[in-house]
Coordinates of C-alpha atoms in Angstrom, one line a residue:
M1 CA 2.6 -1.5 30.9
T2 CA 1.9 -4.9 32.1
D3 CA -1.1 -5.3 34.1
S4 CA 0.6 -6.0 37.8
K5 CA 2.0 -2.9 36.9
S6 CA -0.3 -0.3 36.0
A7 CA -2.4 -1.5 39.1
R8 CA 0.2 -0.8 41.3
V9 CA 0.8 2.6 39.5
T10 CA -2.5 3.2 40.2
R11 CA -3.1 1.7 43.4
I12 CA -0.5 4.8 44.2
L13 CA -1.6 7.2 42.0
S14 CA -4.0 7.4 44.3
G15 CA -2.3 8.1 47.3
L16 CA 0.3 11.0 46.5
P17 CA -0.3 14.8 47.3
T18 CA -2.9 17.0 45.3
A19 CA 0.6 18.1 43.7
A20 CA 1.9 15.0 42.4
R21 CA -0.6 14.3 40.7
E22 CA -1.1 16.7 38.9
L23 CA 2.8 16.9 38.0
L24 CA 1.8 13.6 36.5
S25 CA -1.0 14.6 34.3
G26 CA -0.2 17.8 33.9
T27 CA 3.0 17.0 32.2
D28 CA 3.1 16.0 28.2
W29 CA 6.7 13.2 29.6
E30 CA 7.5 11.8 26.0
S31 CA 8.1 14.8 25.0
L32 CA 10.8 15.4 27.4
Q33 CA 15.1 13.9 26.8
H34 CA 16.3 11.4 30.2
A35 CA 20.2 10.2 29.5
Y36 CA 18.9 7.0 27.4
G37 CA 16.1 8.6 25.2
S38 CA 12.1 9.5 25.8
G39 CA 11.0 10.4 29.4
E40 CA 8.2 8.3 28.8
D41 CA 8.8 5.6 30.9
I42 CA 9.7 8.6 34.4
P43 CA 6.1 8.8 35.5
V44 CA 6.3 5.2 36.5
S45 CA 9.2 5.8 37.7
L46 CA 8.4 8.7 40.1
C47 CA 5.5 6.7 41.1
S48 CA 7.5 4.0 42.0
L49 CA 9.4 6.1 44.6
V50 CA 7.2 5.7 47.2
D51 CA 5.8 1.3 46.4
E52 CA 5.6 -0.6 49.8
D53 CA 8.2 -2.8 48.5
P54 CA 11.9 -1.6 49.7
D55 CA 13.0 -3.0 46.2
V56 CA 11.2 -1.0 43.9
R57 CA 11.7 2.2 45.2
S58 CA 15.8 1.0 45.2
E59 CA 14.9 1.1 41.3
A60 CA 13.4 3.3 41.1
L61 CA 15.9 5.7 43.3
A62 CA 18.5 4.2 40.9
A63 CA 16.6 5.3 38.0
L64 CA 16.3 9.0 39.0
D65 CA 20.1 8.8 39.8
M66 CA 21.7 6.8 35.9
G67 CA 18.7 8.7 34.2
V68 CA 17.3 11.4 35.4
L69 CA 20.9 12.9 36.4
H70 CA 23.5 10.9 35.4
Q71 CA 26.7 11.8 36.4
G72 CA 25.1 15.2 37.8
S73 CA 24.5 16.3 33.6
L74 CA 20.4 17.7 33.4
Y75 CA 18.3 17.3 31.2
T76 CA 14.9 18.3 30.2
V77 CA 13.0 15.6 32.2
T78 CA 15.0 16.4 35.1
A79 CA 13.2 19.6 36.0
P80 CA 10.2 18.0 36.6
A81 CA 11.0 14.6 38.5
A82 CA 12.8 17.4 40.9
L83 CA 9.3 18.7 41.3
F84 CA 7.0 15.1 41.8
V85 CA 10.2 14.6 44.3
A86 CA 9.7 18.0 46.3
A87 CA 6.0 16.8 46.6
I88 CA 6.2 13.7 47.9
L89 CA 8.5 14.7 50.6
E90 CA 6.2 14.0 53.0
H91 CA 4.5 11.3 52.0
P92 CA 4.5 8.4 54.7
V93 CA 6.1 5.4 53.1
A94 CA 9.8 8.4 53.1
L95 CA 9.6 7.6 56.4
A96 CA 10.8 4.0 55.7
K97 CA 13.8 3.1 57.2
H98 CA 16.4 0.4 55.4
E99 CA 19.9 -0.1 54.3
G100 CA 21.2 1.2 51.1
H101 CA 18.6 2.6 48.6
F102 CA 20.0 2.5 45.8
P103 CA 21.5 -1.3 44.5
W104 CA 24.9 -0.7 44.7
D105 CA 24.6 1.1 48.6
D106 CA 25.2 -0.8 51.1
G107 CA 23.7 1.8 53.9
P108 CA 23.9 3.2 55.8
P109 CA 20.5 3.0 57.7
R110 CA 18.5 5.5 56.3
S111 CA 15.1 6.9 55.7
L112 CA 13.8 6.9 51.5
L113 CA 13.7 10.9 52.6
A114 CA 17.4 11.1 53.7
A115 CA 17.4 9.7 50.4
L116 CA 15.4 12.1 48.4
L117 CA 16.1 15.0 49.8
A118 CA 20.2 13.8 49.0
W119 CA 19.1 13.8 45.0
L120 CA 18.2 17.1 45.2
G121 CA 20.6 18.3 46.8
R122 CA 22.7 17.4 43.6
V123 CA 20.2 18.2 41.0
A124 CA 20.6 21.5 42.8
E125 CA 24.4 22.1 42.9
S126 CA 24.5 21.0 39.3
A127 CA 21.6 24.1 38.9
A128 CA 24.0 26.0 40.5
Y129 CA 27.6 25.7 38.5
G130 CA 28.7 28.3 36.7
E131 CA 26.4 30.8 38.3
D132 CA 29.5 32.2 39.8
L133 CA 33.4 31.6 38.8
A134 CA 35.0 32.7 42.4
R135 CA 32.4 29.7 44.3
D136 CA 33.6 27.1 41.6
R137 CA 36.8 27.7 41.5
T138 CA 37.0 27.0 44.7
D139 CA 35.4 23.3 44.9
W140 CA 38.2 20.3 44.2
Q141 CA 37.6 19.3 40.7
W142 CA 37.8 22.5 39.4
E143 CA 40.5 23.0 36.4
P144 CA 41.5 26.3 34.5
W145 CA 40.1 24.8 31.1
H146 CA 37.4 24.6 32.4
D147 CA 35.8 27.9 32.1
E148 CA 36.3 28.1 28.0
T149 CA 33.7 25.0 28.3
R150 CA 31.5 26.4 31.2
R151 CA 29.1 28.0 28.3
E152 CA 29.5 25.8 25.2
H153 CA 25.8 24.3 26.3
D154 CA 23.4 22.6 23.3
P155 CA 19.5 24.0 23.2
D156 CA 18.4 21.1 24.7
E157 CA 20.6 21.4 27.8
L158 CA 20.1 25.2 28.5
A159 CA 16.8 24.7 28.8
A160 CA 17.4 22.0 31.3
L161 CA 19.4 23.8 33.2
H162 CA 17.4 27.2 32.9
A163 CA 14.1 25.2 33.9
C164 CA 16.2 24.0 36.9
R165 CA 17.3 27.1 38.6
E166 CA 13.4 28.2 37.4
I167 CA 12.3 25.6 40.5
R168 CA 14.5 26.6 43.0
P169 CA 12.6 28.7 45.0
T170 CA 9.5 25.9 44.7
L171 CA 12.2 23.4 46.2
Y172 CA 13.7 25.2 48.8
D173 CA 10.1 26.2 49.9
A174 CA 9.8 21.9 50.5
V175 CA 13.4 20.9 52.4
E176 CA 13.2 23.6 54.4
P177 CA 10.9 22.5 56.8
F178 CA 13.7 19.3 57.2
L179 CA 16.4 21.4 58.7
S180 CA 14.7 20.7 61.8
S181 CA 14.6 18.0 61.4
P182 CA 14.7 14.9 64.4
D183 CA 16.5 12.4 62.6
P184 CA 20.0 13.6 62.4
H185 CA 20.5 12.1 58.6
V186 CA 17.0 13.8 57.4
R187 CA 18.8 16.8 59.1
E188 CA 22.0 16.5 56.9
A189 CA 20.5 16.0 53.9
A190 CA 18.0 19.2 54.3
L191 CA 21.2 20.8 54.7
G192 CA 23.1 19.4 51.9
A193 CA 20.1 20.8 49.6
A194 CA 19.5 23.8 51.2
L195 CA 23.1 25.0 50.9
P196 CA 23.3 25.3 46.8
L197 CA 19.5 25.5 46.2
L198 CA 20.1 29.1 48.5
F199 CA 23.1 30.1 45.9
A200 CA 20.5 31.0 43.6
P201 CA 20.3 34.6 43.4
G202 CA 16.2 35.1 44.1
L203 CA 16.2 33.2 47.8
A204 CA 19.0 35.8 49.2
D205 CA 16.1 36.9 51.1
Q206 CA 15.6 33.2 52.6
V207 CA 19.4 32.2 53.8
P208 CA 19.2 35.4 57.3
R209 CA 16.6 32.4 58.2
A210 CA 18.3 29.9 57.1
A211 CA 21.3 30.4 59.1
T212 CA 19.2 31.2 62.6
L213 CA 17.9 27.7 61.7
L214 CA 21.0 26.5 61.6
R215 CA 22.4 27.8 64.5
A216 CA 20.6 26.5 66.7
R217 CA 21.9 23.5 65.4
L218 CA 25.7 24.9 66.6
G219 CA 25.2 24.2 70.5
P220 CA 27.5 21.6 72.9
V221 CA 24.9 18.5 71.9
A222 CA 25.4 18.5 68.1
G223 CA 28.2 16.2 66.9
R224 CA 31.5 17.5 64.8
R225 CA 29.9 15.9 61.4
E226 CA 26.1 18.5 62.1
R227 CA 28.8 21.4 64.1
A228 CA 31.2 21.6 61.0
S229 CA 28.3 20.9 58.1
V230 CA 26.4 24.6 60.0
A231 CA 29.4 26.2 60.0
R232 CA 30.5 25.5 55.8
A233 CA 27.4 26.6 55.3
L234 CA 26.7 29.4 57.1
G235 CA 30.2 30.8 55.1
M236 CA 29.5 29.3 52.1
W237 CA 26.3 31.6 52.2
G238 CA 28.6 35.2 53.0
M239 CA 27.6 34.5 56.7
D240 CA 29.4 36.3 59.3
T241 CA 31.8 33.3 60.5
S242 CA 34.5 35.2 62.2
D243 CA 32.8 33.4 65.5
L244 CA 32.9 29.9 64.8
L245 CA 37.2 30.1 63.8
A246 CA 37.5 30.3 67.7
D247 CA 35.5 27.6 67.6
S248 CA 37.2 23.9 70.4
D249 CA 37.0 22.1 67.2
P250 CA 39.2 22.2 64.5
A251 CA 37.1 20.6 61.7
V252 CA 34.5 23.6 63.0
R253 CA 37.1 26.3 62.6
V254 CA 38.2 24.7 59.0
C255 CA 34.9 24.3 57.7
A256 CA 33.7 27.9 58.9
A257 CA 37.1 29.2 56.8
L258 CA 35.6 28.1 54.1
G259 CA 33.0 30.3 53.1
P260 CA 34.1 33.5 50.7
A261 CA 32.9 35.9 53.4
R262 CA 36.0 38.1 54.4
A263 CA 35.3 39.2 57.7
D264 CA 38.5 37.9 59.4
R265 CA 40.3 37.2 56.4
P266 CA 43.9 36.4 58.0
R267 CA 42.5 34.4 61.0
A268 CA 40.8 32.3 57.9
L269 CA 43.5 31.6 56.2
A270 CA 45.6 30.5 59.3
V271 CA 43.1 28.1 60.5
L272 CA 43.0 26.8 56.7
L273 CA 47.0 26.7 56.6
D274 CA 47.6 24.5 59.9
A275 CA 45.0 21.7 58.0
L276 CA 46.9 21.3 55.8
R277 CA 50.5 21.1 57.5
N278 CA 49.0 17.9 59.0
P279 CA 46.8 16.6 55.8
R280 CA 46.1 12.8 57.3
T281 CA 44.9 13.7 60.4
T282 CA 42.6 16.8 58.4
D283 CA 41.5 13.9 55.7
G284 CA 40.6 11.8 58.7
W285 CA 37.5 13.9 60.4
F286 CA 35.0 13.1 57.4
P287 CA 35.3 9.3 57.3
E288 CA 32.7 9.7 55.0
P289 CA 32.3 13.0 52.7
L290 CA 30.0 15.9 54.5
P291 CA 27.2 16.7 52.0
G292 CA 27.9 18.2 48.6
L293 CA 31.5 17.8 48.9
D294 CA 33.7 14.6 47.3
G295 CA 37.4 13.4 47.6
W296 CA 39.9 13.9 50.7
F297 CA 38.4 17.0 52.9
R298 CA 42.5 18.7 52.1
F299 CA 41.4 19.0 48.3
T300 CA 38.4 21.4 49.5
V301 CA 40.5 23.3 52.1
L302 CA 43.7 23.9 50.0
H303 CA 41.1 25.7 47.0
S304 CA 39.4 27.9 50.0
A305 CA 43.2 28.6 50.8
L306 CA 44.1 29.6 47.8
A307 CA 41.4 31.9 47.4
L308 CA 41.5 33.4 50.1
A309 CA 45.1 34.6 49.6
E310 CA 45.7 37.8 48.6
T311 CA 49.3 37.2 47.1
F312 CA 51.6 33.5 47.1
E313 CA 53.8 34.4 49.6
E314 CA 51.3 34.4 52.1
L315 CA 50.3 30.6 51.2
A316 CA 53.8 29.5 49.4
P317 CA 55.4 27.7 52.7
V318 CA 53.1 25.3 53.1
A319 CA 51.9 24.8 48.9
V320 CA 56.1 24.3 48.9
A321 CA 55.9 22.0 51.3
I322 CA 52.8 20.3 50.2
V323 CA 54.5 19.8 46.0
A324 CA 57.8 18.4 48.1
A325 CA 56.1 15.8 50.3
G326 CA 56.2 13.8 46.6
G327 CA 54.1 10.3 46.7
T328 CA 51.0 12.7 49.2
S329 CA 50.8 15.7 46.8
V330 CA 48.1 14.8 43.9
T331 CA 48.3 16.4 40.4
D332 CA 44.8 18.0 39.3
H333 CA 43.6 18.8 42.7
E334 CA 47.1 20.0 44.3
R335 CA 50.0 20.0 43.2
G336 CA 48.1 22.0 38.7
P337 CA 46.0 24.1 41.1
I338 CA 48.8 25.1 43.2
L339 CA 51.3 25.5 40.6
L340 CA 47.9 28.1 38.4
R341 CA 48.3 30.1 41.7
A342 CA 51.8 31.0 41.8
F343 CA 51.7 32.1 38.3
P344 CA 47.7 33.6 37.9
G345 CA 47.7 35.0 34.2
G346 CA 51.2 33.2 33.5
H347 CA 54.3 33.3 33.4
P348 CA 55.6 36.4 31.2
P349 CA 59.5 34.8 30.2
T350 CA 61.1 38.0 30.6
H351 CA 60.1 38.3 34.2
P352 CA 62.3 37.3 37.3
L353 CA 60.8 35.2 39.1
T354 CA 59.8 35.9 42.5
L355 CA 61.4 33.5 46.0
A356 CA 58.3 31.8 45.9
Q357 CA 57.9 30.5 43.0
R358 CA 61.7 29.5 42.8
N359 CA 61.6 27.3 45.7
L360 CA 57.8 25.6 44.6
L361 CA 59.5 24.5 40.8
R362 CA 62.3 23.7 42.5
A363 CA 60.0 21.6 44.5
F364 CA 59.4 20.3 40.9
V365 CA 62.1 19.5 40.2
D366 CA 63.2 17.8 42.8
T367 CA 60.5 15.4 43.3
D368 CA 59.8 14.9 39.3
E369 CA 61.5 11.4 38.6
A370 CA 60.0 9.9 41.5
T371 CA 56.0 11.9 40.9
G372 CA 55.9 12.3 37.8
G373 CA 55.8 16.3 39.3
I374 CA 55.8 18.0 35.7
A375 CA 54.7 15.3 33.0
G376 CA 51.8 14.6 34.7
N377 CA 50.9 18.4 35.3
V378 CA 51.5 19.0 32.1
L379 CA 47.8 21.3 31.2
W380 CA 48.5 22.8 34.3
F381 CA 51.9 23.8 33.1
R382 CA 50.6 24.7 30.1
A383 CA 47.6 27.1 31.7
A384 CA 50.7 28.7 33.4
G385 CA 52.8 30.0 30.1
L386 CA 55.9 27.2 31.6
P387 CA 57.9 25.1 29.9
E388 CA 56.4 21.8 29.6
N389 CA 58.8 19.5 30.7
R390 CA 62.0 18.9 33.2
E391 CA 64.5 20.6 31.4
G392 CA 62.9 23.6 30.9
I393 CA 61.1 24.2 34.2
A394 CA 65.4 23.6 35.2
A395 CA 66.5 26.5 33.4
L396 CA 64.6 29.2 34.9
L397 CA 66.2 28.5 37.9

C-alpha cells in the first residue's frame, strides 16, 4: 500500500461506525478468499466505499461486484464484506449522488446508499438459492439439470453459503429502516434486499411487520413500478394478495399473482395467462427489470403460471400459442419449461398422448424448421423423456 493510500485509509477509518471498524480489525482477511485470490486486499476496497472521491467509490463497488460476489458466487470473504456494507449504510457519504456507481454504469443518478442496498440484495439472493426448490423453479433461469448439481459444493463454497445465511438477521435489521426512505431509488433497493432476506426461515416472524410497511406504499400516489414491486414481495413472502388481483393496474395484478400464496389460485392463474397472451405489452411494463428480476418480464410470468397450474390442460392454449409463435419463443426460458410442464416426470413410451400434449408437440414440429424448436431444445426433450429429433416427435403424432 502506498503512503498516500495508507493515509487515505487511515483518515476514512476514523470516520467509520464502530461496528465497521471492529469488522475490519477483527477479521482475518488474509485467510479468506474472493474470486481472484486472497481477501487481504478487501479492507482497502471496503474503506474506499466511503471515500470522498466518486471515482474511488466506483472502483471499490466494482471490486465488490467482480471479486466478492463474482457472477452471484459466494466466497468466504463475502459474509464479512456484507456485514461491513450493512454497517456503513448510514454513513454520510452514502447520501452522495452521481451518475453510475460502477465503471460500466451510465446511470441513472442515484445515491451510493441505493447501490450498496442493491449489492446486499444480490448477496441475499445468492444465499437464498437452494433453500426452496419450488421457489427456485419459478426463477426464469431455472433448468431441470440445475437440481442435479445444486448440492455439489466444495468445503469453501459450503462455508461461504452458510456464513451468508447466518448473517441475514443482521443484514435485514440494517436494511429495514430504508423501506420507508423518502428517496424512491433507496426504497426500491431496500425492497430488493429485503425480499430475499426474508426468505430465511429464521426471519419468518419479521414478514408481517415488513408487509405492513410495504402496504403503506400501495396508495394512489405511488407509481406502477413501486406498487408492482410491493405486490410481488407480498406474494413471494406468502402473504394473501387476493385484493391486489383486482387492482386497476394490470402490472400490479400480475405481480400479485407471482407468489406462491394460493388464496385465489384460479383467479391468479387467469391473471398470469392473460398477461402471456400479450407478451409485448407485458414486457413493456418494466423497461428496467424490477429488483431481483432480469430478462424479459414474460419469462417470470410464464414460470409462475407453470408452477401455479395444477394440470397442463389449464394453461395449454396459451402455452401452445407461445410455441406456435416461433420467433417470439425462447428456447430455455419459454419452450423448454413449457415442454417439461406438459410431461412432468417424463413421458412413458407406452402412454398415449393427451390432446393437449399432442397439440403442443404438433406446434414444435410445425415450427421446427423455422425456429430450431426441437433441435434447440434437445436437453429439454431429453428431460421430458421424449425423442430428441423432429422425426421421432412426428412419429408420436
